[in-house]
PDB file of C-alpha atoms and ligand atoms in Angstrom:
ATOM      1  CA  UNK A 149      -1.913  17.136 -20.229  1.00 76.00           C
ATOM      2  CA  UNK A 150      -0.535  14.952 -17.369  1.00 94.00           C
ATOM      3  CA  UNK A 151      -1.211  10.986 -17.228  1.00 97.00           C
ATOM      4  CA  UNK A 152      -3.634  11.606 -14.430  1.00 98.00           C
ATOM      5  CA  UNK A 153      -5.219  14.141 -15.622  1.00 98.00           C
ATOM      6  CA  UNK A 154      -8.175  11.712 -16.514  1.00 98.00           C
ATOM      7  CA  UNK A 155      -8.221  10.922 -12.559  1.00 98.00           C
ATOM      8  CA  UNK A 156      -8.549  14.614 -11.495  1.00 98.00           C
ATOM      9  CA  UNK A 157     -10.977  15.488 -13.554  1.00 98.00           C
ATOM     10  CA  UNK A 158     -13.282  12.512 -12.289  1.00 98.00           C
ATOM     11  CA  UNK A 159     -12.549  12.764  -8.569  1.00 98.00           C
ATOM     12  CA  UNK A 160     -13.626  16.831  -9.508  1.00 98.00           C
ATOM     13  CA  UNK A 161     -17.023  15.078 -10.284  1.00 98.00           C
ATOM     14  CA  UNK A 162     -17.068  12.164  -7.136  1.00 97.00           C
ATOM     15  CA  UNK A 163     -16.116  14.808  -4.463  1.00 96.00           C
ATOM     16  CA  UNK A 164     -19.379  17.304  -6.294  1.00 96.00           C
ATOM     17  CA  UNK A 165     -21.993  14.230  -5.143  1.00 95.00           C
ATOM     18  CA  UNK A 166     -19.532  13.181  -2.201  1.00 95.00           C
ATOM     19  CA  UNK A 167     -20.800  14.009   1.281  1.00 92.00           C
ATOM     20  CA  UNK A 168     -19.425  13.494   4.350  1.00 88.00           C
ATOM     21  CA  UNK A 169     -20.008   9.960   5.619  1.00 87.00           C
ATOM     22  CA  UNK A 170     -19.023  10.275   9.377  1.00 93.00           C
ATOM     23  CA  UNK A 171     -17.396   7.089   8.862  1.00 94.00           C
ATOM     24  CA  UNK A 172     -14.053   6.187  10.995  1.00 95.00           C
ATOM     25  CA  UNK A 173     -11.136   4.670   9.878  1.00 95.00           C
ATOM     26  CA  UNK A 174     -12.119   1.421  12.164  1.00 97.00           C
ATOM     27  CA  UNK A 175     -13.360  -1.527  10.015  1.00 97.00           C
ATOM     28  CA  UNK A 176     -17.303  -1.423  10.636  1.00 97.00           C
ATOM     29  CA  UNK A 177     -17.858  -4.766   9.667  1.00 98.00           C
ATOM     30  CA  UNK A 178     -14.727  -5.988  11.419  1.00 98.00           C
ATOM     31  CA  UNK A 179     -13.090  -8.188   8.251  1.00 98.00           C
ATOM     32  CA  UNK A 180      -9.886  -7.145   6.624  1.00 98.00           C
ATOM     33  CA  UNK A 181      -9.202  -8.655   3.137  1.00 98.00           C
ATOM     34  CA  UNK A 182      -6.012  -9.989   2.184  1.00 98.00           C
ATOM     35  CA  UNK A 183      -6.146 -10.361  -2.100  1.00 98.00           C
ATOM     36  CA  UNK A 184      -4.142  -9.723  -5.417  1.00 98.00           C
ATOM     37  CA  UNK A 185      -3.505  -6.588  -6.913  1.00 98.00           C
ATOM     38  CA  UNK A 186      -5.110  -7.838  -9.977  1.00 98.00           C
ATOM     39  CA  UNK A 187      -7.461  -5.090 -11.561  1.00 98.00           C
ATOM     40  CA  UNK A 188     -10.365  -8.034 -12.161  1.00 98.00           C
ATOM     41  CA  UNK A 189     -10.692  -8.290  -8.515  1.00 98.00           C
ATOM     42  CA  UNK A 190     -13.312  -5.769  -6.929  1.00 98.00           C
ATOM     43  CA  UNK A 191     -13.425  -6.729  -3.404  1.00 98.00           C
ATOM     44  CA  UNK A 192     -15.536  -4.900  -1.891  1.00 98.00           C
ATOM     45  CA  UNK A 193     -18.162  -5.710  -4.660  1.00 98.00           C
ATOM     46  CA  UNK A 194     -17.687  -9.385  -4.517  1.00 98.00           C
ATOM     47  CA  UNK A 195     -18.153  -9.369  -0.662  1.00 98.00           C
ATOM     48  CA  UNK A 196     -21.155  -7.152  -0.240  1.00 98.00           C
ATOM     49  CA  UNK A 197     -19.223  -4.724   1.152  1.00 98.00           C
ATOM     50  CA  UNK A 198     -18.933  -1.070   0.777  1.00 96.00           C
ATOM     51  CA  UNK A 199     -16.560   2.052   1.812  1.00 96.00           C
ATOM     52  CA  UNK A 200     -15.712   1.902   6.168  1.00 96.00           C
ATOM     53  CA  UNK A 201     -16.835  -2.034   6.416  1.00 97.00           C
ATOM     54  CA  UNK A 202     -13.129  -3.294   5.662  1.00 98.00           C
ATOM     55  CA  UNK A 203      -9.764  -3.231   5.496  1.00 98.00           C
ATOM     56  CA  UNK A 204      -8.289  -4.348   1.933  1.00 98.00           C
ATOM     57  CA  UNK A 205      -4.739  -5.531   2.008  1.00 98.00           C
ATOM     58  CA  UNK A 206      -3.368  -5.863  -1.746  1.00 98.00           C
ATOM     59  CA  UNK A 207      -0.006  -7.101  -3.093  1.00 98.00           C
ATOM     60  CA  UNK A 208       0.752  -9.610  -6.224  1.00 98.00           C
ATOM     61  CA  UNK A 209      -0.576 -12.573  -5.481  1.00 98.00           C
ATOM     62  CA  UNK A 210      -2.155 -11.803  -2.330  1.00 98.00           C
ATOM     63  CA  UNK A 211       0.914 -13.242  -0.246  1.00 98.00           C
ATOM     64  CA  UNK A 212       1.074 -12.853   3.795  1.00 98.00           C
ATOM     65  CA  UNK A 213       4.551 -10.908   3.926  1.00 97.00           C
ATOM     66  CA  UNK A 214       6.095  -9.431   6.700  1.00 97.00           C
ATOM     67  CA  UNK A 215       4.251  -5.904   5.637  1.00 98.00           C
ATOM     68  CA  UNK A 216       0.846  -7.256   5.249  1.00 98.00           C
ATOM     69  CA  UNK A 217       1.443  -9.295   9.158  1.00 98.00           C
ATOM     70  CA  UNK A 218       2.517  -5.771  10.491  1.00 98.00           C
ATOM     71  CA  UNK A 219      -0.580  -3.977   8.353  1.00 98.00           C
ATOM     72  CA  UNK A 220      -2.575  -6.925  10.182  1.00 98.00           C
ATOM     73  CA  UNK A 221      -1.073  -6.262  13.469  1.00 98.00           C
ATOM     74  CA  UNK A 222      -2.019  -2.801  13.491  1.00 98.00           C
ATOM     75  CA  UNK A 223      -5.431  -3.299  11.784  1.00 98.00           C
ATOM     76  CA  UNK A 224      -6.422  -5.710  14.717  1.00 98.00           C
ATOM     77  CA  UNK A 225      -4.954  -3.638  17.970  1.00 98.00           C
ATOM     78  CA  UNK A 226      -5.692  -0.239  16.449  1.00 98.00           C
ATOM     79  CA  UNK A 227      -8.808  -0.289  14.058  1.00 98.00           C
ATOM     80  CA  UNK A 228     -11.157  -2.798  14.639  1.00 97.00           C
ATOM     81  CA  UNK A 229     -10.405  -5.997  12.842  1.00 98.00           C
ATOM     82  CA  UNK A 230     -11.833  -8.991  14.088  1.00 98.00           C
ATOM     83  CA  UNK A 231     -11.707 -11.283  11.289  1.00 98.00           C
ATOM     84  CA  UNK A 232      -8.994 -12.121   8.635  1.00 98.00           C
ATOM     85  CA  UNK A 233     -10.134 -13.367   4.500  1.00 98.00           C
ATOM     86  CA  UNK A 234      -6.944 -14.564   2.721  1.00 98.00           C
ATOM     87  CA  UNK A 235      -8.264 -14.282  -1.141  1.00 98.00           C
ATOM     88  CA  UNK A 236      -5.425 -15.397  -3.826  1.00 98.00           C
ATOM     89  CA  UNK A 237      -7.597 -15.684  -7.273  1.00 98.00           C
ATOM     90  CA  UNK A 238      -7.687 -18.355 -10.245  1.00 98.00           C
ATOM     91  CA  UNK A 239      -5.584 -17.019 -13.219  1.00 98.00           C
ATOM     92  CA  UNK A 240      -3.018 -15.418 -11.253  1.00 97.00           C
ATOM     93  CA  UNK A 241       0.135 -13.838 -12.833  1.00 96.00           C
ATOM     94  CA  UNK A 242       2.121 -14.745  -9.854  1.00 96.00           C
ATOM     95  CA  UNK A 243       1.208 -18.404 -10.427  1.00 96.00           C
ATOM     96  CA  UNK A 244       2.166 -18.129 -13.915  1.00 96.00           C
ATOM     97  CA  UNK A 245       6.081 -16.970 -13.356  1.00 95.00           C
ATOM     98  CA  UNK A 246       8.969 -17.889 -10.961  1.00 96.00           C
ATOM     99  CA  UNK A 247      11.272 -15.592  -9.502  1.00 96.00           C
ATOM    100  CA  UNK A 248      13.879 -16.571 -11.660  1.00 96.00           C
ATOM    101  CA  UNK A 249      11.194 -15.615 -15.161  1.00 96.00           C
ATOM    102  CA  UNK A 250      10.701 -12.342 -13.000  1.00 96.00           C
ATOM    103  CA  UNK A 251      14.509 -11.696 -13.053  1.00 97.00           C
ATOM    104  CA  UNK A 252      14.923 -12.711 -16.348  1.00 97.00           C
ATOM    105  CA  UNK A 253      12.251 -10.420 -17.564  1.00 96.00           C
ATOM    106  CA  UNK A 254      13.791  -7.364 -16.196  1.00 97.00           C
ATOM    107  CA  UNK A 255      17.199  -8.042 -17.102  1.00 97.00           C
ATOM    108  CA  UNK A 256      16.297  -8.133 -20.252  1.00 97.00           C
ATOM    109  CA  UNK A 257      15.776  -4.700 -19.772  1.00 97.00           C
ATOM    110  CA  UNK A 258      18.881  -3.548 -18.092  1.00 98.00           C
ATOM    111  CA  UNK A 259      17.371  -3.746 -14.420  1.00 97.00           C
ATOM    112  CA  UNK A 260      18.772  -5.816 -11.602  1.00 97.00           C
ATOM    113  CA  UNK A 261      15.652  -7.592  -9.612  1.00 98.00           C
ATOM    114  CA  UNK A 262      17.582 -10.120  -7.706  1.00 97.00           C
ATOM    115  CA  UNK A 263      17.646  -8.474  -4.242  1.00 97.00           C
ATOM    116  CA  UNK A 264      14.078  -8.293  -4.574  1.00 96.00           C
ATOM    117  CA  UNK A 265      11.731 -11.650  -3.944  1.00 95.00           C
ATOM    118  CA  UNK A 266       8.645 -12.068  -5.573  1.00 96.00           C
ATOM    119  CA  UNK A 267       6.651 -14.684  -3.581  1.00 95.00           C
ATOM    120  CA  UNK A 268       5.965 -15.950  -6.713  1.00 95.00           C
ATOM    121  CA  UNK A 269       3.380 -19.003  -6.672  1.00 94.00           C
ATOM    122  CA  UNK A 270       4.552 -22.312  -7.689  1.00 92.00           C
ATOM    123  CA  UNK A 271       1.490 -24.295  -6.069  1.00 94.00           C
ATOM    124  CA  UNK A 272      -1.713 -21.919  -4.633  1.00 95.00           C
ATOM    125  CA  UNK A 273      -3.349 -24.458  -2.737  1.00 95.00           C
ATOM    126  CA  UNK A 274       0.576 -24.494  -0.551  1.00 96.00           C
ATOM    127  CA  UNK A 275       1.331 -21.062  -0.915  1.00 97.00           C
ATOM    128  CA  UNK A 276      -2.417 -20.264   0.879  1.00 97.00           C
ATOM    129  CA  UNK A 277      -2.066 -22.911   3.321  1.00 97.00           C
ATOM    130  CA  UNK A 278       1.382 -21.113   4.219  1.00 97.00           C
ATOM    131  CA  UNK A 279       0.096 -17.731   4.050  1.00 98.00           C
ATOM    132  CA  UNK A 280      -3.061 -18.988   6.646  1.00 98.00           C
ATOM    133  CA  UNK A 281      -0.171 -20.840   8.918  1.00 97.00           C
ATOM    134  CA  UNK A 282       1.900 -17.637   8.994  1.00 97.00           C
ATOM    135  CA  UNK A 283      -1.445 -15.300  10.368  1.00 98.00           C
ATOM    136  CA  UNK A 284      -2.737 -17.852  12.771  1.00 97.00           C
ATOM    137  CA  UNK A 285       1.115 -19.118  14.432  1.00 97.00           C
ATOM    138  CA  UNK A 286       1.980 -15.257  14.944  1.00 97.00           C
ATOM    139  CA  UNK A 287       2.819 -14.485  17.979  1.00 97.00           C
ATOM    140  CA  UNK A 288       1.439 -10.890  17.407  1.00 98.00           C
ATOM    141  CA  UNK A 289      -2.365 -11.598  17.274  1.00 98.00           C
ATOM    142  CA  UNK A 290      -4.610 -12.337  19.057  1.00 97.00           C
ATOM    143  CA  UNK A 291      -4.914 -16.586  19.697  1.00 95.00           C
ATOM    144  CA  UNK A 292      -8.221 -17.556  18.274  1.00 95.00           C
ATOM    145  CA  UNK A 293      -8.295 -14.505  15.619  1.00 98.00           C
ATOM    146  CA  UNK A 294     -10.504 -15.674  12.826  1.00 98.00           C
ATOM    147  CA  UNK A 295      -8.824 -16.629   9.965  1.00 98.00           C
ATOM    148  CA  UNK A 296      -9.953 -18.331   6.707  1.00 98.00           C
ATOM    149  CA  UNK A 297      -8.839 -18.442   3.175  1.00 98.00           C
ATOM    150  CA  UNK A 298     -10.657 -18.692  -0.311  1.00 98.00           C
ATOM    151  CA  UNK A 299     -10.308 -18.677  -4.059  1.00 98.00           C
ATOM    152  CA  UNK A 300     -11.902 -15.927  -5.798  1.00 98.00           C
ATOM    153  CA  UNK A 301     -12.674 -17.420  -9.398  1.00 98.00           C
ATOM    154  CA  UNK A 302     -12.334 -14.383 -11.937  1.00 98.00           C
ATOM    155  CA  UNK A 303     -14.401 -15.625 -14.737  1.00 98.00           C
ATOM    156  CA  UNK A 304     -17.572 -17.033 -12.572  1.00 98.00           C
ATOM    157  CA  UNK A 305     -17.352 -14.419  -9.392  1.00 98.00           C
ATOM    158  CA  UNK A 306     -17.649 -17.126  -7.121  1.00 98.00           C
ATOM    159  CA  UNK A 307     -15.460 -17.708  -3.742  1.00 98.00           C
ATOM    160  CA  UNK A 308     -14.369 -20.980  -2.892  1.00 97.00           C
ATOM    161  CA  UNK A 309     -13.297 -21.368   0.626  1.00 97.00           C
ATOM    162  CA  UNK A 310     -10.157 -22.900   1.073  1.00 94.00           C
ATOM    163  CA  UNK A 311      -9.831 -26.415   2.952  1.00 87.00           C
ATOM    164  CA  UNK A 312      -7.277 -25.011   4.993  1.00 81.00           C
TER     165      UNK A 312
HETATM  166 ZN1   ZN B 426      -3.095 -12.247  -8.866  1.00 89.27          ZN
END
């Protein structure tokens, strides 16, 4: 027994009804998601999406770092993205803790953290402003890229778009 033997054993059974879908890796529908790793969030479901219509960019908290701008960059120039969703989520962990809790957690057990940053969220409505700021002033897309951001409320499924 492995811990993902429980994984196998189901993608044994997906790839038995799986055919070929003669799908690309370009995003059909021309949208790439920015959102939280959190496990309540299913993004394609919430969108009326389905497998080939997206690109889905996940970290904590759903924060525009320097990887997700370089993901971005080469999801626009090399597969198709035309469009940009920045969707943080209500009842986020990362708006919960600071970086200092973070480091304090995992001292507690023995580990080091504080080389790493967290992009914790103090405020979500200024952290998504930022995030939306930081996409649209690069000068690595395209000007006039569509970009928008919205909350994604985890108890009612329902997006709010974001002022900004
Ligand atoms: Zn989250």
């Amino acid at each position: 027994m492995s811990a993902f033997d429980d994984l196998y054993a189901a993608n044994a059974k997906f790839a038995r009804r799986f055919g070929d879908s003669g799908l690309t890796g370009r995003a059909a529908r021309g949208l790439a998601v920015v959102t939280c790793m959190d496990s309540r969030i299913d993004p394609l479901g919430l969108l009326g999406l389905k497998a080939g219509d997206a690109k889905i960019l996940r970290n904590a908290g759903a924060r525009v770092t320097d990887d997700v701008l370089r993901t971005l960059v080469l999801a626009v120039y090399l597969l198709g993205v035309e469009r940009v969703l920045v969707m943080p989520h209500t009842d986020c962990g990362m708006a919960k803790v600071t970086d200092s809790d973070v480091h304090a957690l995992t001292k507690e057990r023995g580990v080091d953290t504080r080389s790493l940053e967290f992009h914790t969220v103090p405020d979500q409505n200024e952290a998504l402003r930022h995030d939306l700021i930081r996409i649209r002033s690069t000068p690595f897309l395209p000007e006039g890229l569509p970009v928008t951001g919205a909350i994604y409320d985890v108890r009612t499924g329902r997006l709010t778009p974001s002022p900004h």
